[in-house]
Amino acid sequence: MKLLYVIGIGPGKRSGMTLEAQSAIEQSGLIVGYHVYVDLIKDDYPDKEYYTTPMTQETERCKEALRRANEGTTVAMICSGDAGVYGMSGLILQLAEEYPEVEVEVIAGVTAAMSGAARLGAPLMHDFAVISLSDRLTPWEKIEKRLRLAAEGDYVIVLYNPSSKARSDYLMRACDILLEHASPETACGLVESIGRNGEQAQVLTLEALRNTSVNMFTTVFIGNSQTMISGDKLVTPRGYRL
Ligand code: SAH
């Protein structure tokens, strides 16, 4: 059988990877991925063959994974977090139509919203929306609209891709939109490098978040109107009577 696994490896450390993901990697001969993610697992699987491409060459990376699977090598396409959350599983499945003999198996991983929420406490106890601030593949106007509507709906909001070298002011712009509906005192949090060296978590108000600069390895949490800062934790009450 020709097999291509699309695997979410979790936030970073091997201990954050599911056993199912570990077993799929062990069964694969070739590991394909963005070099930053490949570097996270290479030491644990030194005998595998690796193929990496830079960030902007996702299509080439997926095509190579499919070509090699079609030739008979069991391939693992790895993504950080979950492969179906701003990852590669969608593109792989679209391109896989050209390779009917290759079976694609998607293996779930712990996405940054989940691992980050756990570090902060319990911010996602109620309805939440996940929005990426990257306008590489989505027009900025659409991102703004989603931010506005999520804030209007009083969702807890998780922001992925909050910054990059070319987009250093996007978090500030996003906060300004959220502040049209949300109070400046809204409880927020950010977590950087979850499960990796240099991990850091912080809770702060929306007003303070607006003036904070973050890097691309950060996931940002904006509470709903009920979310509280409790000690150093972020908690969104579910509504239970105490
Ligand atoms: N597939 C990934 C998301 C890829 S988009 C997942 O499910 O987690 C890249 C964004 O994800 C980053 O800009 C950051 O916002 C978030 N992210 C991914 N890994 C992270 C980590 N270890 N720590 C903090 N944020 C992370």
PDB file of C-alpha atoms and ligand atoms in Angstrom:
ATOM      1  CA  MET A   1       0.000   0.000   0.000  1.00  0.00           C
ATOM      2  CA  LYS A   2       1.236   3.510  -0.856  1.00  0.00           C
ATOM      3  CA  LEU A   3       0.881   5.590   2.267  1.00  0.00           C
ATOM      4  CA  LEU A   4       1.292   9.239   3.177  1.00  0.00           C
ATOM      5  CA  TYR A   5       0.758  10.314   6.764  1.00  0.00           C
ATOM      6  CA  VAL A   6       0.003  13.965   7.489  1.00  0.00           C
ATOM      7  CA  ILE A   7       0.989  14.397  11.099  1.00  0.00           C
ATOM      8  CA  GLY A   8       0.546  17.121  13.688  1.00  0.00           C
ATOM      9  CA  ILE A   9       3.540  16.815  16.002  1.00  0.00           C
ATOM     10  CA  GLY A  10       2.109  19.043  18.753  1.00  0.00           C
ATOM     11  CA  PRO A  11       3.718  22.237  20.036  1.00  0.00           C
ATOM     12  CA  GLY A  12       7.334  21.137  20.291  1.00  0.00           C
ATOM     13  CA  LYS A  13       8.688  18.513  22.636  1.00  0.00           C
ATOM     14  CA  ARG A  14       8.272  14.847  21.884  1.00  0.00           C
ATOM     15  CA  SER A  15       6.247  14.461  25.083  1.00  0.00           C
ATOM     16  CA  GLY A  16       3.580  16.679  23.507  1.00  0.00           C
ATOM     17  CA  MET A  17       3.208  14.367  20.517  1.00  0.00           C
ATOM     18  CA  THR A  18       0.457  11.744  20.487  1.00  0.00           C
ATOM     19  CA  LEU A  19       1.464   8.082  20.532  1.00  0.00           C
ATOM     20  CA  GLU A  20      -0.340   7.723  17.221  1.00  0.00           C
ATOM     21  CA  ALA A  21       1.873  10.424  15.686  1.00  0.00           C
ATOM     22  CA  GLN A  22       5.024   8.793  17.091  1.00  0.00           C
ATOM     23  CA  SER A  23       4.052   5.444  15.669  1.00  0.00           C
ATOM     24  CA  ALA A  24       3.287   6.924  12.220  1.00  0.00           C
ATOM     25  CA  ILE A  25       6.697   8.625  12.142  1.00  0.00           C
ATOM     26  CA  GLU A  26       8.367   5.372  13.158  1.00  0.00           C
ATOM     27  CA  GLN A  27       6.658   3.579  10.275  1.00  0.00           C
ATOM     28  CA  SER A  28       7.768   6.199   7.720  1.00  0.00           C
ATOM     29  CA  GLY A  29      10.963   6.131   5.696  1.00  0.00           C
ATOM     30  CA  LEU A  30      10.916   9.772   4.617  1.00  0.00           C
ATOM     31  CA  ILE A  31      10.002  12.766   6.794  1.00  0.00           C
ATOM     32  CA  VAL A  32       8.958  15.922   4.952  1.00  0.00           C
ATOM     33  CA  GLY A  33       8.406  19.326   6.564  1.00  0.00           C
ATOM     34  CA  TYR A  34       9.297  22.951   7.134  1.00  0.00           C
ATOM     35  CA  HIS A  35      12.885  22.930   8.413  1.00  0.00           C
ATOM     36  CA  VAL A  36      11.986  24.421  11.833  1.00  0.00           C
ATOM     37  CA  TYR A  37       9.652  21.477  12.576  1.00  0.00           C
ATOM     38  CA  VAL A  38      12.022  18.894  11.162  1.00  0.00           C
ATOM     39  CA  ASP A  39      14.724  20.234  13.498  1.00  0.00           C
ATOM     40  CA  LEU A  40      12.379  19.600  16.446  1.00  0.00           C
ATOM     41  CA  ILE A  41      12.228  15.857  15.808  1.00  0.00           C
ATOM     42  CA  LYS A  42      15.439  15.019  13.955  1.00  0.00           C
ATOM     43  CA  ASP A  43      17.390  13.995  17.059  1.00  0.00           C
ATOM     44  CA  ASP A  44      14.654  11.542  18.043  1.00  0.00           C
ATOM     45  CA  TYR A  45      14.625   9.866  14.607  1.00  0.00           C
ATOM     46  CA  PRO A  46      18.215  10.079  13.337  1.00  0.00           C
ATOM     47  CA  ASP A  47      17.926   7.217  10.850  1.00  0.00           C
ATOM     48  CA  LYS A  48      15.158   8.672   8.704  1.00  0.00           C
ATOM     49  CA  GLU A  49      15.564  10.387   5.371  1.00  0.00           C
ATOM     50  CA  TYR A  50      14.508  14.069   5.484  1.00  0.00           C
ATOM     51  CA  TYR A  51      13.246  16.553   2.896  1.00  0.00           C
ATOM     52  CA  THR A  52      12.715  20.193   3.923  1.00  0.00           C
ATOM     53  CA  THR A  53      11.653  23.338   2.093  1.00  0.00           C
ATOM     54  CA  PRO A  54      11.445  26.971   3.248  1.00  0.00           C
ATOM     55  CA  MET A  55       8.189  28.474   4.487  1.00  0.00           C
ATOM     56  CA  THR A  56       6.930  29.773   1.141  1.00  0.00           C
ATOM     57  CA  GLN A  57       7.362  26.517  -0.765  1.00  0.00           C
ATOM     58  CA  GLU A  58       4.481  24.547   0.700  1.00  0.00           C
ATOM     59  CA  THR A  59       3.126  23.344  -2.645  1.00  0.00           C
ATOM     60  CA  GLU A  60       6.500  21.963  -3.726  1.00  0.00           C
ATOM     61  CA  ARG A  61       6.890  20.291  -0.317  1.00  0.00           C
ATOM     62  CA  CYS A  62       3.489  18.584  -0.629  1.00  0.00           C
ATOM     63  CA  LYS A  63       4.087  17.510  -4.237  1.00  0.00           C
ATOM     64  CA  GLU A  64       7.400  15.931  -3.322  1.00  0.00           C
ATOM     65  CA  ALA A  65       5.744  14.080  -0.428  1.00  0.00           C
ATOM     66  CA  LEU A  66       3.084  12.715  -2.793  1.00  0.00           C
ATOM     67  CA  ARG A  67       5.613  11.800  -5.515  1.00  0.00           C
ATOM     68  CA  ARG A  68       7.729   9.848  -3.054  1.00  0.00           C
ATOM     69  CA  ALA A  69       4.715   8.103  -1.531  1.00  0.00           C
ATOM     70  CA  ASN A  70       3.618   7.180  -5.051  1.00  0.00           C
ATOM     71  CA  GLU A  71       7.035   5.606  -5.651  1.00  0.00           C
ATOM     72  CA  GLY A  72       6.453   3.340  -2.668  1.00  0.00           C
ATOM     73  CA  THR A  73       8.147   5.051   0.282  1.00  0.00           C
ATOM     74  CA  THR A  74       5.944   5.529   3.339  1.00  0.00           C
ATOM     75  CA  VAL A  75       6.095   9.286   3.888  1.00  0.00           C
ATOM     76  CA  ALA A  76       5.366  11.435   6.953  1.00  0.00           C
ATOM     77  CA  MET A  77       4.480  15.059   6.209  1.00  0.00           C
ATOM     78  CA  ILE A  78       4.899  16.760   9.551  1.00  0.00           C
ATOM     79  CA  CYS A  79       3.336  20.017  10.756  1.00  0.00           C
ATOM     80  CA  SER A  80       3.529  21.722  14.131  1.00  0.00           C
ATOM     81  CA  GLY A  81       0.469  21.535  16.337  1.00  0.00           C
ATOM     82  CA  ASP A  82      -2.321  19.988  14.285  1.00  0.00           C
ATOM     83  CA  ALA A  83      -1.867  19.477  10.552  1.00  0.00           C
ATOM     84  CA  GLY A  84      -5.431  20.595   9.887  1.00  0.00           C
ATOM     85  CA  VAL A  85      -5.087  23.979  11.644  1.00  0.00           C
ATOM     86  CA  TYR A  86      -3.210  26.300   9.258  1.00  0.00           C
ATOM     87  CA  GLY A  87      -1.210  23.215   8.322  1.00  0.00           C
ATOM     88  CA  MET A  88      -0.702  21.041   5.278  1.00  0.00           C
ATOM     89  CA  SER A  89      -3.511  18.474   5.377  1.00  0.00           C
ATOM     90  CA  GLY A  90      -5.868  20.482   3.143  1.00  0.00           C
ATOM     91  CA  LEU A  91      -3.267  21.111   0.442  1.00  0.00           C
ATOM     92  CA  ILE A  92      -2.135  17.481   0.544  1.00  0.00           C
ATOM     93  CA  LEU A  93      -5.701  16.227   0.088  1.00  0.00           C
ATOM     94  CA  GLN A  94      -6.289  18.653  -2.799  1.00  0.00           C
ATOM     95  CA  LEU A  95      -3.075  17.586  -4.560  1.00  0.00           C
ATOM     96  CA  ALA A  96      -3.665  13.893  -3.762  1.00  0.00           C
ATOM     97  CA  GLU A  97      -6.424  13.726  -6.379  1.00  0.00           C
ATOM     98  CA  GLU A  98      -3.624  13.313  -8.906  1.00  0.00           C
ATOM     99  CA  TYR A  99      -2.249  10.316  -6.998  1.00  0.00           C
ATOM    100  CA  PRO A 100      -5.220   7.950  -6.611  1.00  0.00           C
ATOM    101  CA  GLU A 101      -3.020   5.079  -5.439  1.00  0.00           C
ATOM    102  CA  VAL A 102      -1.667   7.008  -2.462  1.00  0.00           C
ATOM    103  CA  GLU A 103      -3.679   6.640   0.706  1.00  0.00           C
ATOM    104  CA  VAL A 104      -3.520   9.770   2.858  1.00  0.00           C
ATOM    105  CA  GLU A 105      -3.959   9.358   6.592  1.00  0.00           C
ATOM    106  CA  VAL A 106      -4.290  12.496   8.713  1.00  0.00           C
ATOM    107  CA  ILE A 107      -3.147  12.190  12.330  1.00  0.00           C
ATOM    108  CA  ALA A 108      -4.366  14.766  14.844  1.00  0.00           C
ATOM    109  CA  GLY A 109      -2.005  16.793  17.011  1.00  0.00           C
ATOM    110  CA  VAL A 110      -2.315  19.287  19.862  1.00  0.00           C
ATOM    111  CA  THR A 111      -2.816  22.683  18.248  1.00  0.00           C
ATOM    112  CA  ALA A 112      -1.315  25.853  19.772  1.00  0.00           C
ATOM    113  CA  ALA A 113      -4.762  27.038  20.924  1.00  0.00           C
ATOM    114  CA  MET A 114      -5.018  23.979  23.157  1.00  0.00           C
ATOM    115  CA  SER A 115      -1.446  23.773  24.421  1.00  0.00           C
ATOM    116  CA  GLY A 116      -1.337  27.559  24.946  1.00  0.00           C
ATOM    117  CA  ALA A 117      -4.677  27.582  26.764  1.00  0.00           C
ATOM    118  CA  ALA A 118      -3.398  24.926  29.141  1.00  0.00           C
ATOM    119  CA  ARG A 119      -0.337  27.049  29.957  1.00  0.00           C
ATOM    120  CA  LEU A 120      -2.521  30.094  30.659  1.00  0.00           C
ATOM    121  CA  GLY A 121      -5.141  28.310  32.732  1.00  0.00           C
ATOM    122  CA  ALA A 122      -8.649  27.882  31.340  1.00  0.00           C
ATOM    123  CA  PRO A 123      -9.395  30.627  28.821  1.00  0.00           C
ATOM    124  CA  LEU A 124     -11.351  28.463  26.361  1.00  0.00           C
ATOM    125  CA  MET A 125     -14.108  27.254  28.675  1.00  0.00           C
ATOM    126  CA  HIS A 126     -16.691  28.954  26.503  1.00  0.00           C
ATOM    127  CA  ASP A 127     -17.265  29.508  22.773  1.00  0.00           C
ATOM    128  CA  PHE A 128     -14.161  30.683  20.980  1.00  0.00           C
ATOM    129  CA  ALA A 129     -12.992  31.743  17.535  1.00  0.00           C
ATOM    130  CA  VAL A 130      -9.589  31.077  16.004  1.00  0.00           C
ATOM    131  CA  ILE A 131      -8.256  33.724  13.612  1.00  0.00           C
ATOM    132  CA  SER A 132      -4.918  33.912  11.813  1.00  0.00           C
ATOM    133  CA  LEU A 133      -3.488  37.400  11.290  1.00  0.00           C
ATOM    134  CA  SER A 134      -1.432  36.273   8.317  1.00  0.00           C
ATOM    135  CA  ASP A 135      -2.569  37.973   5.129  1.00  0.00           C
ATOM    136  CA  ARG A 136      -0.275  35.893   2.932  1.00  0.00           C
ATOM    137  CA  LEU A 137      -3.229  33.771   1.746  1.00  0.00           C
ATOM    138  CA  THR A 138      -6.217  35.731   3.101  1.00  0.00           C
ATOM    139  CA  PRO A 139      -7.048  39.376   2.270  1.00  0.00           C
ATOM    140  CA  TRP A 140      -6.587  41.667   5.269  1.00  0.00           C
ATOM    141  CA  GLU A 141     -10.136  43.056   4.836  1.00  0.00           C
ATOM    142  CA  LYS A 142     -11.533  39.591   5.496  1.00  0.00           C
ATOM    143  CA  ILE A 143      -9.350  39.179   8.586  1.00  0.00           C
ATOM    144  CA  GLU A 144     -10.615  42.537   9.873  1.00  0.00           C
ATOM    145  CA  LYS A 145     -14.206  41.494   9.292  1.00  0.00           C
ATOM    146  CA  ARG A 146     -13.732  38.245  11.182  1.00  0.00           C
ATOM    147  CA  LEU A 147     -12.067  40.062  14.090  1.00  0.00           C
ATOM    148  CA  ARG A 148     -14.909  42.570  14.232  1.00  0.00           C
ATOM    149  CA  LEU A 149     -17.647  39.927  14.134  1.00  0.00           C
ATOM    150  CA  ALA A 150     -15.921  37.680  16.669  1.00  0.00           C
ATOM    151  CA  ALA A 151     -15.580  40.628  19.059  1.00  0.00           C
ATOM    152  CA  GLU A 152     -19.202  41.606  18.455  1.00  0.00           C
ATOM    153  CA  GLY A 153     -20.218  38.014  19.231  1.00  0.00           C
ATOM    154  CA  ASP A 154     -18.223  38.173  22.498  1.00  0.00           C
ATOM    155  CA  TYR A 155     -16.217  35.077  21.584  1.00  0.00           C
ATOM    156  CA  VAL A 156     -12.947  34.299  23.255  1.00  0.00           C
ATOM    157  CA  ILE A 157     -10.500  34.817  20.386  1.00  0.00           C
ATOM    158  CA  VAL A 158      -7.275  32.954  19.700  1.00  0.00           C
ATOM    159  CA  LEU A 159      -4.893  34.655  17.284  1.00  0.00           C
ATOM    160  CA  TYR A 160      -2.379  32.629  15.305  1.00  0.00           C
ATOM    161  CA  ASN A 161       0.395  34.218  13.224  1.00  0.00           C
ATOM    162  CA  PRO A 162       0.178  37.468  15.211  1.00  0.00           C
ATOM    163  CA  SER A 163       3.385  38.915  13.801  1.00  0.00           C
ATOM    164  CA  SER A 164       6.267  38.541  11.404  1.00  0.00           C
ATOM    165  CA  LYS A 165       9.121  40.763  10.264  1.00  0.00           C
ATOM    166  CA  ALA A 166       6.945  42.234   7.520  1.00  0.00           C
ATOM    167  CA  ARG A 167       3.850  42.548   9.728  1.00  0.00           C
ATOM    168  CA  SER A 168       5.118  43.917  13.026  1.00  0.00           C
ATOM    169  CA  ASP A 169       2.086  46.178  13.621  1.00  0.00           C
ATOM    170  CA  TYR A 170      -0.673  43.662  12.816  1.00  0.00           C
ATOM    171  CA  LEU A 171      -1.377  42.764  16.424  1.00  0.00           C
ATOM    172  CA  MET A 172      -1.841  46.445  17.242  1.00  0.00           C
ATOM    173  CA  ARG A 173      -4.188  46.835  14.280  1.00  0.00           C
ATOM    174  CA  ALA A 174      -6.144  43.776  15.361  1.00  0.00           C
ATOM    175  CA  CYS A 175      -6.421  45.067  18.937  1.00  0.00           C
ATOM    176  CA  ASP A 176      -7.728  48.404  17.673  1.00  0.00           C
ATOM    177  CA  ILE A 177     -10.518  46.583  15.837  1.00  0.00           C
ATOM    178  CA  LEU A 178     -11.352  44.456  18.884  1.00  0.00           C
ATOM    179  CA  LEU A 179     -11.426  47.592  21.046  1.00  0.00           C
ATOM    180  CA  GLU A 180     -14.386  48.825  18.962  1.00  0.00           C
ATOM    181  CA  HIS A 181     -16.462  46.237  20.885  1.00  0.00           C
ATOM    182  CA  ALA A 182     -14.354  45.027  23.795  1.00  0.00           C
ATOM    183  CA  SER A 183     -13.289  46.883  26.928  1.00  0.00           C
ATOM    184  CA  PRO A 184      -9.621  47.905  27.259  1.00  0.00           C
ATOM    185  CA  GLU A 185      -9.682  45.916  30.524  1.00  0.00           C
ATOM    186  CA  THR A 186     -10.526  42.649  28.710  1.00  0.00           C
ATOM    187  CA  ALA A 187      -8.366  39.852  30.135  1.00  0.00           C
ATOM    188  CA  CYS A 188      -5.852  38.527  27.584  1.00  0.00           C
ATOM    189  CA  GLY A 189      -2.864  36.230  27.474  1.00  0.00           C
ATOM    190  CA  LEU A 190       0.018  35.316  25.261  1.00  0.00           C
ATOM    191  CA  VAL A 191       2.197  32.252  25.101  1.00  0.00           C
ATOM    192  CA  GLU A 192       5.479  32.089  23.236  1.00  0.00           C
ATOM    193  CA  SER A 193       7.350  28.970  22.135  1.00  0.00           C
ATOM    194  CA  ILE A 194       4.991  26.510  23.790  1.00  0.00           C
ATOM    195  CA  GLY A 195       6.820  23.276  24.558  1.00  0.00           C
ATOM    196  CA  ARG A 196      10.074  24.645  23.145  1.00  0.00           C
ATOM    197  CA  ASN A 197      13.159  26.346  24.560  1.00  0.00           C
ATOM    198  CA  GLY A 198      12.305  29.817  25.810  1.00  0.00           C
ATOM    199  CA  GLU A 199       8.650  29.117  26.553  1.00  0.00           C
ATOM    200  CA  GLN A 200       6.947  32.110  28.178  1.00  0.00           C
ATOM    201  CA  ALA A 201       3.382  32.902  29.180  1.00  0.00           C
ATOM    202  CA  GLN A 202       1.915  36.222  30.251  1.00  0.00           C
ATOM    203  CA  VAL A 203      -1.530  37.534  31.203  1.00  0.00           C
ATOM    204  CA  LEU A 204      -2.379  41.157  30.538  1.00  0.00           C
ATOM    205  CA  THR A 205      -5.230  43.499  29.575  1.00  0.00           C
ATOM    206  CA  LEU A 206      -6.292  44.160  25.999  1.00  0.00           C
ATOM    207  CA  GLU A 207      -4.969  47.693  26.314  1.00  0.00           C
ATOM    208  CA  ALA A 208      -1.549  46.386  27.388  1.00  0.00           C
ATOM    209  CA  LEU A 209      -1.639  43.732  24.663  1.00  0.00           C
ATOM    210  CA  ARG A 210      -2.168  46.474  22.066  1.00  0.00           C
ATOM    211  CA  ASN A 211       1.202  47.934  23.051  1.00  0.00           C
ATOM    212  CA  THR A 212       3.079  44.646  23.262  1.00  0.00           C
ATOM    213  CA  SER A 213       5.226  43.310  20.467  1.00  0.00           C
ATOM    214  CA  VAL A 214       5.202  39.580  19.898  1.00  0.00           C
ATOM    215  CA  ASN A 215       7.059  37.251  17.574  1.00  0.00           C
ATOM    216  CA  MET A 216       5.801  34.664  15.130  1.00  0.00           C
ATOM    217  CA  PHE A 217       6.143  31.837  17.653  1.00  0.00           C
ATOM    218  CA  THR A 218       3.453  33.372  19.848  1.00  0.00           C
ATOM    219  CA  THR A 219      -0.232  32.540  20.219  1.00  0.00           C
ATOM    220  CA  VAL A 220      -2.459  35.287  21.586  1.00  0.00           C
ATOM    221  CA  PHE A 221      -5.650  34.870  23.624  1.00  0.00           C
ATOM    222  CA  ILE A 222      -8.289  37.586  23.998  1.00  0.00           C
ATOM    223  CA  GLY A 223     -10.874  36.817  26.648  1.00  0.00           C
ATOM    224  CA  ASN A 224     -14.605  37.393  26.332  1.00  0.00           C
ATOM    225  CA  SER A 225     -16.390  39.935  28.533  1.00  0.00           C
ATOM    226  CA  GLN A 226     -16.475  37.384  31.404  1.00  0.00           C
ATOM    227  CA  THR A 227     -12.846  36.214  31.287  1.00  0.00           C
ATOM    228  CA  MET A 228     -10.879  36.977  34.456  1.00  0.00           C
ATOM    229  CA  ILE A 229      -7.272  37.158  35.478  1.00  0.00           C
ATOM    230  CA  SER A 230      -7.026  34.999  38.595  1.00  0.00           C
ATOM    231  CA  GLY A 231      -3.539  35.162  40.117  1.00  0.00           C
ATOM    232  CA  ASP A 232      -1.354  34.478  37.115  1.00  0.00           C
ATOM    233  CA  LYS A 233      -4.046  32.468  35.312  1.00  0.00           C
ATOM    234  CA  LEU A 234      -6.610  33.352  32.692  1.00  0.00           C
ATOM    235  CA  VAL A 235     -10.057  31.885  33.388  1.00  0.00           C
ATOM    236  CA  THR A 236     -13.246  32.129  31.367  1.00  0.00           C
ATOM    237  CA  PRO A 237     -16.146  31.112  33.636  1.00  0.00           C
ATOM    238  CA  ARG A 238     -18.415  28.497  32.179  1.00  0.00           C
ATOM    239  CA  GLY A 239     -21.267  29.739  34.322  1.00  0.00           C
ATOM    240  CA  TYR A 240     -21.354  27.217  37.171  1.00  0.00           C
ATOM    241  CA  ARG A 241     -22.653  28.516  40.495  1.00  0.00           C
ATOM    242  CA  LEU A 242     -19.876  28.589  43.075  1.00  0.00           C
TER     243      LEU A 242
HETATM  244  N1  SAH B   1      -0.527  23.941  12.734  1.00  0.00           N
HETATM  245  C1  SAH B   1      -0.141  24.830  13.828  1.00  0.00           C
HETATM  246  C2  SAH B   1      -0.341  26.285  13.459  1.00  0.00           C
HETATM  247  C3  SAH B   1       0.546  26.785  12.340  1.00  0.00           C
HETATM  248  S1  SAH B   1       0.365  28.507  12.044  1.00  0.00           S
HETATM  249  C4  SAH B   1      -0.915  24.445  15.095  1.00  0.00           C
HETATM  250  O1  SAH B   1      -1.893  23.695  14.984  1.00  0.00           O
HETATM  251  O2  SAH B   1      -0.537  24.881  16.179  1.00  0.00           O
HETATM  252  C5  SAH B   1       1.762  29.146  12.963  1.00  0.00           C
HETATM  253  C6  SAH B   1       1.277  29.856  14.220  1.00  0.00           C
HETATM  254  O3  SAH B   1       0.848  28.892  15.168  1.00  0.00           O
HETATM  255  C7  SAH B   1       2.337  30.664  14.918  1.00  0.00           C
HETATM  256  O4  SAH B   1       2.473  31.964  14.357  1.00  0.00           O
HETATM  257  C8  SAH B   1       1.792  30.724  16.337  1.00  0.00           C
HETATM  258  O5  SAH B   1       0.764  31.689  16.431  1.00  0.00           O
HETATM  259  C9  SAH B   1       1.148  29.343  16.473  1.00  0.00           C
HETATM  260  N2  SAH B   1       2.073  28.366  17.080  1.00  0.00           N
HETATM  261  C10 SAH B   1       2.430  27.190  16.537  1.00  0.00           C
HETATM  262  N3  SAH B   1       3.273  26.529  17.354  1.00  0.00           N
HETATM  263  C11 SAH B   1       3.437  27.294  18.453  1.00  0.00           C
HETATM  264  C12 SAH B   1       4.183  27.152  19.678  1.00  0.00           C
HETATM  265  N4  SAH B   1       4.934  26.083  19.916  1.00  0.00           N
HETATM  266  N5  SAH B   1       4.119  28.165  20.586  1.00  0.00           N
HETATM  267  C13 SAH B   1       3.359  29.236  20.364  1.00  0.00           C
HETATM  268  N6  SAH B   1       2.633  29.433  19.240  1.00  0.00           N
HETATM  269  C14 SAH B   1       2.667  28.481  18.299  1.00  0.00           C
END
